[in-house]
CSV table of C-alpha atoms in Angstrom, one decimal:
chain,number,residue,atom,x,y,z
A,1,MET,CA,7.5,-29.2,6.2
A,2,ILE,CA,7.7,-25.9,4.3
A,3,ILE,CA,4.0,-26.2,3.3
A,4,TYR,CA,3.0,-26.0,6.9
A,5,GLY,CA,4.4,-22.5,7.1
A,6,VAL,CA,2.8,-21.5,3.8
A,7,ALA,CA,-0.5,-23.0,4.8
A,8,LEU,CA,-0.5,-21.3,8.2
A,9,LEU,CA,0.2,-17.9,6.4
A,10,ALA,CA,-2.6,-18.7,3.9
A,11,VAL,CA,-5.2,-19.6,6.6
A,12,CYS,CA,-4.3,-16.4,8.5
A,13,MET,CA,-4.9,-14.3,5.4
A,14,LEU,CA,-8.1,-16.0,4.5
A,15,VAL,CA,-9.5,-15.7,8.1
A,16,GLY,CA,-8.4,-12.1,8.2
A,17,SER,CA,-10.0,-11.3,4.9
A,18,VAL,CA,-13.3,-12.9,5.8
A,19,THR,CA,-13.3,-11.0,9.1
A,20,GLY,CA,-12.4,-7.7,7.3
A,21,LYS,CA,-15.3,-8.2,4.8
A,22,LEU,CA,-17.7,-9.0,7.7
A,23,ILE,CA,-16.7,-5.8,9.5
A,24,GLY,CA,-17.4,-3.9,6.2
A,25,VAL,CA,-20.8,-5.5,6.0
A,26,LEU,CA,-21.5,-4.6,9.7
A,27,ILE,CA,-20.7,-0.9,9.2
A,28,GLY,CA,-22.5,-0.9,5.8
A,29,ILE,CA,-19.6,-0.4,3.4
A,30,ASP,CA,-18.5,-2.7,0.5
A,31,ALA,CA,-14.8,-2.8,1.5
A,32,ASN,CA,-12.4,-5.1,3.3
A,33,VAL,CA,-11.9,-3.2,6.6
A,34,GLY,CA,-8.5,-4.1,8.1
A,35,GLY,CA,-8.3,-7.6,6.7
A,36,VAL,CA,-4.6,-7.5,6.3
A,37,GLY,CA,-4.1,-6.1,9.8
A,38,ILE,CA,-6.3,-8.8,11.3
A,39,SER,CA,-4.4,-11.5,9.4
A,40,MET,CA,-1.1,-10.1,10.6
A,41,LEU,CA,-2.2,-10.0,14.3
A,42,LEU,CA,-3.5,-13.6,13.9
A,43,LEU,CA,-0.1,-14.8,12.4
A,44,LEU,CA,1.7,-13.0,15.2
A,45,PHE,CA,-0.5,-14.5,17.8
A,46,LEU,CA,-0.2,-18.1,16.4
A,47,THR,CA,3.5,-18.0,15.9
A,48,ASN,CA,4.1,-16.6,19.5
A,49,LEU,CA,2.1,-19.4,21.2
A,50,LYS,CA,4.2,-21.0,23.8
A,51,SER,CA,2.5,-24.4,23.6
A,52,GLU,CA,4.7,-27.3,22.7
A,53,ARG,CA,2.0,-28.9,20.6
A,54,PHE,CA,1.8,-25.9,18.4
A,55,ARG,CA,5.3,-24.7,17.4
A,56,LEU,CA,6.6,-24.2,13.9
A,57,LYS,CA,9.8,-26.1,13.1
A,58,PRO,CA,12.6,-24.1,11.5
A,59,LEU,CA,11.8,-25.7,8.1
A,60,SER,CA,8.1,-24.7,8.3
A,61,GLU,CA,9.2,-21.2,9.2
A,62,ARG,CA,11.1,-21.0,5.9
A,63,GLY,CA,7.7,-21.3,4.2
A,64,ILE,CA,6.8,-17.9,5.7
A,65,ALA,CA,10.3,-16.4,5.4
A,66,TYR,CA,10.2,-17.1,1.6
A,67,TRP,CA,7.2,-14.8,1.2
A,68,THR,CA,8.7,-12.1,3.3
A,69,ALA,CA,11.8,-12.2,1.0
A,70,MET,CA,9.5,-12.0,-2.0
A,71,TYR,CA,7.9,-8.9,-0.6
A,72,ILE,CA,10.1,-6.4,-2.4
A,73,PRO,CA,10.0,-8.1,-5.9
A,74,ILE,CA,6.2,-8.3,-5.5
A,75,VAL,CA,6.1,-4.6,-4.8
A,76,VAL,CA,8.3,-3.9,-7.9
A,77,ALA,CA,5.8,-5.9,-10.0
A,78,MET,CA,3.0,-3.9,-8.3
A,79,ALA,CA,4.6,-0.7,-9.3
A,80,ALA,CA,4.9,-1.9,-12.9
A,81,LYS,CA,1.1,-2.6,-13.1
A,82,GLN,CA,-0.1,0.7,-11.7
A,83,ASN,CA,-2.3,2.9,-14.0
A,84,VAL,CA,0.4,5.6,-14.1
A,85,TYR,CA,-0.9,6.8,-17.5
A,86,ALA,CA,-4.4,7.6,-16.1
A,87,ALA,CA,-2.8,9.2,-13.1
A,88,LEU,CA,-0.8,11.6,-15.1
A,89,ASN,CA,-3.6,12.3,-17.6
A,90,GLY,CA,-6.3,12.8,-15.0
A,91,GLY,CA,-6.0,16.6,-15.1
A,92,ALA,CA,-4.3,19.3,-13.0
A,93,VAL,CA,-6.8,19.2,-10.1
A,94,ALA,CA,-6.1,15.5,-9.6
A,95,VAL,CA,-2.3,16.0,-9.6
A,96,VAL,CA,-2.6,18.9,-7.2
A,97,ALA,CA,-5.0,17.2,-4.8
A,98,GLY,CA,-2.9,14.0,-4.7
A,99,LEU,CA,0.4,15.8,-4.3
A,100,LEU,CA,-0.8,18.2,-1.6
A,101,ALA,CA,-2.4,15.4,0.4
A,102,VAL,CA,1.0,13.5,0.4
A,103,VAL,CA,3.0,16.7,1.4
A,104,ALA,CA,0.6,17.5,4.2
A,105,SER,CA,0.6,13.9,5.5
A,106,PHE,CA,4.4,13.7,5.4
A,107,ALA,CA,4.6,17.0,7.4
A,108,LEU,CA,2.4,15.6,10.1
A,109,ILE,CA,4.5,12.5,10.8
A,110,PRO,CA,7.2,14.1,13.0
A,111,ILE,CA,4.6,16.0,15.0
A,112,LEU,CA,2.5,12.9,15.8
A,113,THR,CA,5.7,10.9,16.5
A,114,ARG,CA,6.8,13.5,19.0
A,115,MET,CA,3.3,13.4,20.6
A,116,ALA,CA,3.6,9.6,20.9
A,117,GLY,CA,7.0,10.0,22.5
A,118,GLN,CA,5.7,12.5,25.1
A,119,SER,CA,2.8,10.3,26.1
A,120,ASP,CA,5.4,7.5,26.8
A,121,ASP,CA,7.3,9.7,29.2
A,122,GLN,CA,4.3,10.3,31.4
B,1,MET,CA,9.4,-18.5,-36.3
B,2,ILE,CA,11.7,-18.6,-33.3
B,3,SER,CA,10.4,-15.3,-32.0
B,4,SER,CA,6.8,-16.5,-32.2
B,5,ILE,CA,7.7,-19.6,-30.3
B,6,VAL,CA,9.4,-17.5,-27.6
B,7,GLU,CA,6.5,-15.1,-27.4
B,8,ASN,CA,4.1,-18.1,-27.1
B,9,VAL,CA,6.1,-19.6,-24.3
B,10,LEU,CA,6.4,-16.3,-22.4
B,11,THR,CA,2.7,-15.6,-22.7
B,12,ASN,CA,1.6,-19.1,-21.7
B,13,ASN,CA,3.8,-19.0,-18.7
B,14,ALA,CA,2.9,-15.5,-17.7
B,15,LEU,CA,3.7,-15.7,-13.9
B,16,ILE,CA,7.0,-17.4,-14.5
B,17,THR,CA,7.9,-14.7,-17.1
B,18,ALA,CA,7.0,-12.1,-14.5
B,19,PHE,CA,9.4,-13.8,-12.0
B,20,ALA,CA,12.2,-13.7,-14.5
B,21,PHE,CA,11.5,-10.2,-15.6
B,22,VAL,CA,11.3,-8.7,-12.0
B,23,GLY,CA,14.5,-10.6,-11.1
B,24,ILE,CA,16.4,-9.2,-14.1
B,25,LEU,CA,15.0,-5.7,-13.4
B,26,SER,CA,16.1,-6.0,-9.7
B,27,LEU,CA,19.5,-7.2,-10.7
B,28,SER,CA,20.1,-4.3,-13.0
B,29,THR,CA,18.7,-1.7,-10.6
B,30,ASN,CA,20.9,-3.1,-7.8
B,31,LYS,CA,24.0,-2.9,-10.0
B,32,LEU,CA,22.9,0.6,-11.1
B,33,SER,CA,22.6,1.8,-7.5
B,34,ASP,CA,26.0,0.3,-6.6
B,35,VAL,CA,27.7,2.0,-9.6
B,36,LEU,CA,26.0,5.4,-9.4
B,37,THR,CA,25.5,5.9,-5.7
B,38,GLY,CA,27.9,3.4,-4.1
B,39,GLY,CA,24.9,1.5,-2.8
B,40,ARG,CA,23.8,4.5,-0.8
B,41,ILE,CA,20.3,4.5,-2.4
B,42,HIS,CA,18.5,1.2,-1.9
B,43,GLY,CA,18.2,-0.8,-5.1
B,44,SER,CA,14.4,-1.0,-4.7
B,45,ALA,CA,14.2,2.9,-4.5
B,46,VAL,CA,15.4,2.7,-8.1
B,47,ALA,CA,13.4,-0.4,-9.1
B,48,ILE,CA,10.1,0.9,-8.0
B,49,PRO,CA,10.2,4.2,-9.9
B,50,LEU,CA,11.5,2.3,-12.9
B,51,GLY,CA,8.6,0.0,-12.6
B,52,LEU,CA,6.3,3.0,-12.6
B,53,VAL,CA,8.0,4.4,-15.7
B,54,LEU,CA,7.5,1.0,-17.4
B,55,ALA,CA,3.8,1.0,-16.2
B,56,HIS,CA,3.4,4.4,-17.9
B,57,VAL,CA,5.0,3.1,-21.1
B,58,GLY,CA,2.5,0.1,-21.0
B,59,GLY,CA,-0.4,2.6,-20.6
B,60,VAL,CA,0.8,4.7,-23.5
B,61,VAL,CA,1.4,1.7,-25.8
B,62,THR,CA,-1.8,-0.2,-25.1
B,63,GLY,CA,-4.2,2.4,-23.7
B,64,GLY,CA,-5.1,-0.1,-21.0
B,65,SER,CA,-5.4,0.3,-17.2
B,66,LYS,CA,-2.9,-2.3,-15.9
B,67,GLY,CA,0.4,-0.6,-16.9
B,68,LEU,CA,3.0,-2.9,-18.3
B,69,ALA,CA,0.8,-5.9,-17.6
B,70,ASP,CA,-1.4,-4.9,-20.6
B,71,ILE,CA,1.4,-6.0,-22.9
B,72,PRO,CA,0.6,-9.7,-23.4
B,73,ILE,CA,4.1,-11.1,-22.6
B,74,PHE,CA,4.1,-9.1,-19.3
B,75,ALA,CA,0.6,-10.1,-18.3
B,76,GLY,CA,2.0,-12.1,-15.4
B,77,VAL,CA,3.2,-8.9,-13.7
B,78,ALA,CA,-0.5,-8.2,-12.9
B,79,VAL,CA,-0.7,-11.6,-11.0
B,80,MET,CA,2.7,-11.2,-9.3
B,81,GLY,CA,1.9,-7.5,-8.3
B,82,GLY,CA,-1.8,-8.0,-7.8
B,83,ALA,CA,-3.6,-7.6,-4.5
B,84,MET,CA,-3.6,-11.3,-3.7
B,85,LEU,CA,0.2,-11.9,-3.6
B,86,ARG,CA,0.8,-8.4,-2.4
B,87,ASP,CA,-1.3,-8.9,0.7
B,88,PHE,CA,0.1,-12.4,1.2
B,89,ALA,CA,3.6,-11.0,1.3
B,90,ILE,CA,2.6,-8.1,3.5
B,91,VAL,CA,1.0,-10.5,6.0
B,92,SER,CA,4.1,-12.7,6.0
B,93,THR,CA,6.2,-9.7,7.2
B,94,ALA,CA,4.3,-9.8,10.5
B,95,PHE,CA,6.2,-13.0,11.3
B,96,GLY,CA,9.0,-11.7,13.5
B,97,ALA,CA,7.4,-8.3,14.1
B,98,ASP,CA,7.6,-6.9,17.6
B,99,LEU,CA,4.2,-7.2,19.3
B,100,SER,CA,5.1,-4.8,22.2
B,101,ALA,CA,6.1,-2.1,19.6
B,102,LEU,CA,2.7,-2.6,18.0
B,103,LYS,CA,1.0,-2.3,21.3
B,104,LYS,CA,3.0,0.8,22.3
B,105,ALA,CA,2.1,2.7,19.2
B,106,GLY,CA,-1.5,1.3,19.0
B,107,LEU,CA,-3.3,4.4,20.2
B,108,VAL,CA,-1.4,7.0,18.3
B,109,GLY,CA,-1.5,4.7,15.3
B,110,SER,CA,-5.3,4.5,15.4
B,111,LEU,CA,-5.5,8.2,15.9
B,112,SER,CA,-3.3,8.8,12.9
B,113,ILE,CA,-5.8,6.9,10.6
B,114,LEU,CA,-8.6,9.3,11.6
B,115,ILE,CA,-6.3,12.3,11.2
B,116,GLY,CA,-5.0,11.0,7.9
B,117,VAL,CA,-8.4,10.5,6.3
B,118,VAL,CA,-9.7,13.9,7.4
B,119,LEU,CA,-6.4,15.7,6.4
B,120,SER,CA,-6.2,14.2,2.9
B,121,PHE,CA,-9.9,14.8,2.4
B,122,VAL,CA,-9.7,18.5,3.4
B,123,VAL,CA,-6.6,19.1,1.3
B,124,GLY,CA,-8.2,17.3,-1.8
B,125,ALA,CA,-11.5,19.2,-1.3
B,126,GLY,CA,-9.5,22.5,-1.0
B,127,ALA,CA,-7.8,21.7,-4.3
B,128,ALA,CA,-11.1,21.1,-5.9
B,129,VAL,CA,-12.5,24.4,-4.7
B,130,ALA,CA,-9.4,26.2,-5.8
B,131,PHE,CA,-9.9,24.7,-9.3
B,132,GLY,CA,-13.4,26.1,-9.4
B,133,TYR,CA,-15.6,23.2,-8.3
B,134,THR,CA,-18.5,24.5,-6.2
B,135,ASP,CA,-21.0,21.7,-5.9
B,136,PRO,CA,-20.6,19.7,-2.7
B,137,VAL,CA,-20.9,16.3,-4.4
B,138,SER,CA,-17.9,16.9,-6.8
B,139,VAL,CA,-15.8,18.6,-4.0
B,140,ALA,CA,-16.4,15.7,-1.6
B,141,THR,CA,-15.7,13.1,-4.3
B,142,ILE,CA,-12.3,14.7,-5.3
B,143,GLY,CA,-11.5,15.1,-1.6
B,144,ALA,CA,-12.2,11.4,-1.0
B,145,GLY,CA,-10.0,10.5,-4.0
B,146,ALA,CA,-7.1,12.3,-2.3
B,147,ALA,CA,-7.6,9.8,0.6
B,148,THR,CA,-7.2,6.7,-1.7
B,149,TYR,CA,-8.4,5.7,-5.1
B,150,VAL,CA,-10.9,3.3,-3.6
B,151,VAL,CA,-12.5,5.9,-1.2
B,152,GLY,CA,-13.0,8.3,-4.2
B,153,PRO,CA,-15.2,6.2,-6.4
B,154,VAL,CA,-17.0,4.6,-3.4
B,155,THR,CA,-17.9,8.2,-2.2
B,156,GLY,CA,-18.7,9.4,-5.7
B,157,THR,CA,-21.0,6.5,-6.4
B,158,ALA,CA,-22.8,6.9,-3.0
B,159,LEU,CA,-23.3,10.7,-3.6
B,160,GLY,CA,-24.2,10.3,-7.3
B,161,ALA,CA,-21.2,12.2,-8.7
B,162,SER,CA,-20.7,12.4,-12.5
B,163,SER,CA,-18.4,9.9,-14.0
B,164,ASP,CA,-15.7,12.4,-15.0
B,165,VAL,CA,-15.5,13.6,-11.4
B,166,ILE,CA,-15.2,10.0,-10.3
B,167,ALA,CA,-12.4,9.5,-12.8
B,168,LEU,CA,-10.7,12.6,-11.4
B,169,SER,CA,-10.9,11.2,-7.9
B,170,VAL,CA,-9.3,7.9,-9.0
B,171,ALA,CA,-6.5,9.9,-10.7
B,172,ALA,CA,-6.0,11.9,-7.5
B,173,GLY,CA,-5.7,8.7,-5.5
B,174,LEU,CA,-3.3,7.2,-8.1
B,175,ILE,CA,-1.1,10.3,-7.9
B,176,LYS,CA,-1.0,10.0,-4.2
B,177,SER,CA,0.0,6.4,-4.2
B,178,VAL,CA,2.7,6.9,-6.9
B,179,THR,CA,4.1,10.0,-5.0
B,180,VAL,CA,4.2,8.0,-1.7
B,181,MET,CA,6.1,5.1,-3.4
B,182,ILE,CA,8.7,7.4,-5.0
B,183,GLY,CA,8.9,10.1,-2.3
B,184,THR,CA,9.1,8.1,0.9
B,185,PRO,CA,12.8,7.0,0.8
B,186,PHE,CA,13.9,10.6,0.1
B,187,VAL,CA,12.0,12.2,3.0
B,188,ALA,CA,12.4,9.3,5.4
B,189,ASN,CA,15.3,10.8,7.3
B,190,TRP,CA,13.7,14.2,7.5
B,191,ILE,CA,10.4,13.0,8.9
B,192,GLY,CA,12.0,10.5,11.3
B,193,LEU,CA,10.7,7.4,9.6
B,194,ASN,CA,13.1,4.9,11.2
B,195,ASN,CA,11.2,3.2,14.0
B,196,PRO,CA,8.0,1.1,14.5
B,197,THR,CA,6.1,4.0,16.1
B,198,SER,CA,6.7,6.5,13.2
B,199,ALA,CA,6.1,3.7,10.7
B,200,MET,CA,2.6,3.0,12.2
B,201,ILE,CA,1.9,6.8,12.1
B,202,TYR,CA,3.1,6.9,8.5
B,203,GLY,CA,0.8,4.0,7.5
B,204,GLY,CA,-2.1,5.6,9.2
B,205,LEU,CA,-1.6,9.1,7.7
B,206,MET,CA,-0.8,7.9,4.1
B,207,GLY,CA,-3.3,5.0,4.0
B,208,THR,CA,-2.7,3.9,0.4
B,209,THR,CA,-1.7,0.3,0.7
B,210,SER,CA,0.3,0.2,-2.4
B,211,GLY,CA,2.0,3.5,-1.6
B,212,VAL,CA,2.9,2.4,1.9
B,213,ALA,CA,4.1,-1.0,0.6
B,214,GLY,CA,6.3,0.5,-2.0
B,215,GLY,CA,7.5,3.4,0.2
B,216,LEU,CA,8.6,1.2,3.0
B,217,ALA,CA,10.2,-1.4,0.7
B,218,ALA,CA,12.5,1.3,-0.6
B,219,THR,CA,13.2,2.7,2.8
B,220,ASP,CA,13.5,-0.1,5.3
B,221,PRO,CA,11.6,-3.4,4.7
B,222,LYS,CA,11.8,-4.1,8.5
B,223,LEU,CA,9.2,-1.4,9.0
B,224,VAL,CA,6.6,-2.9,6.6
B,225,PRO,CA,4.5,-4.8,9.2
B,226,TYR,CA,4.0,-1.6,11.3
B,227,GLY,CA,3.1,0.7,8.4
B,228,ALA,CA,0.8,-2.0,6.8
B,229,MET,CA,-1.0,-2.6,10.1
B,230,THR,CA,-2.5,0.9,10.2
B,231,ALA,CA,-2.8,1.5,6.4
B,232,THR,CA,-5.1,-1.5,6.1
B,233,PHE,CA,-7.8,0.2,8.2
B,234,TYR,CA,-7.6,3.5,6.3
B,235,THR,CA,-9.7,2.8,3.3
B,236,GLY,CA,-12.5,1.4,5.5
B,237,VAL,CA,-12.4,4.5,7.7
B,238,GLY,CA,-12.4,6.7,4.6
B,239,CYS,CA,-15.4,4.9,3.0
B,240,LEU,CA,-17.2,5.4,6.3
B,241,LEU,CA,-16.4,9.1,6.9
B,242,ALA,CA,-16.2,10.6,3.4
B,243,PRO,CA,-19.8,10.1,2.1
B,244,SER,CA,-21.3,10.9,5.5
B,245,ILE,CA,-19.8,13.3,8.0
B,246,LEU,CA,-17.2,14.8,5.7
B,247,PHE,CA,-19.7,15.3,2.9
B,248,LEU,CA,-22.1,17.0,5.3
B,249,LEU,CA,-19.3,19.3,6.4
B,250,VAL,CA,-18.5,20.2,2.8
B,251,LYS,CA,-22.2,20.9,2.1
B,252,PHE,CA,-22.5,23.1,5.2
B,253,ILE,CA,-19.4,25.1,4.3
B,254,LEU,CA,-20.2,25.6,0.6
B,255,SER,CA,-23.9,26.6,1.1
């Protein structure tokens, strides 16, 4: 049943979000710390279980695959609801701070990737 | 009369209207990318910037904060593109992700979150100083905003920054997220963003969930789970470091 896949995905996200909020409370900040990441790990773990009793049938898998396919359209909708107007009218310091932060971060990606590659070779 | 009936139906079925709207938008941008670039540029690398342009139009027309979604017939766009469905779709991409690739880049991925928060904060704080801000609270709040638009106000509120500085920090975070969405597909080759390891580093360094989600969608959707995995911890780490250690550092340097 397709709903089994959708429900498994939903349960993973809810458990992950609760855990992320709890981590936030533990370290004293009002934010969801890593909830999405924890949900993803949970989904990966549950769908990789080798047990015969717990295995998604191909039809149930389609309940998850549907949402993966909806990812890009959802992101397009997300872009269309951003507060672009406020971003552009925030003032020069905001534009410069935001832009430079991105440029600096982009520049660091190849360096860190090379470091990761080197530590692999050892 | 017909137009008021149509408007009524579109508004009352907001989410369904959003599905139809995004579908038509994607169809036209895919065709556009085929005709103009021979399909060389990913259709979503056109659709996402177009979405941002429409969001700007929505802001200009309505003066609201939800972009296109502030126009009543497009209200469903806020539901479809809101955090709930966005995170649901992101989590679903983990299905079929490579666990060993995640483990392999786990350490450098976590490290990149720390480096990313500190780097964006320092750059943002530097920009604030360059624009003449001298009090540590404002400098730290703008620096935090350069991390993400959540870290900015959280830090500003904790430190007691003025509301216009908090607004600036949100704007800095929004600029970052928009730039990441638009810029990623164009620099992807140059920065080597084509494997799970670099995607995890990318997510950790950028940290803006919407920026990373949009940037990877337009570059290579297969990389989404790896980038999202690290980006999801960034705001938490930022909220932890910016009002504490990083603020003290700013205070020390400026005094």
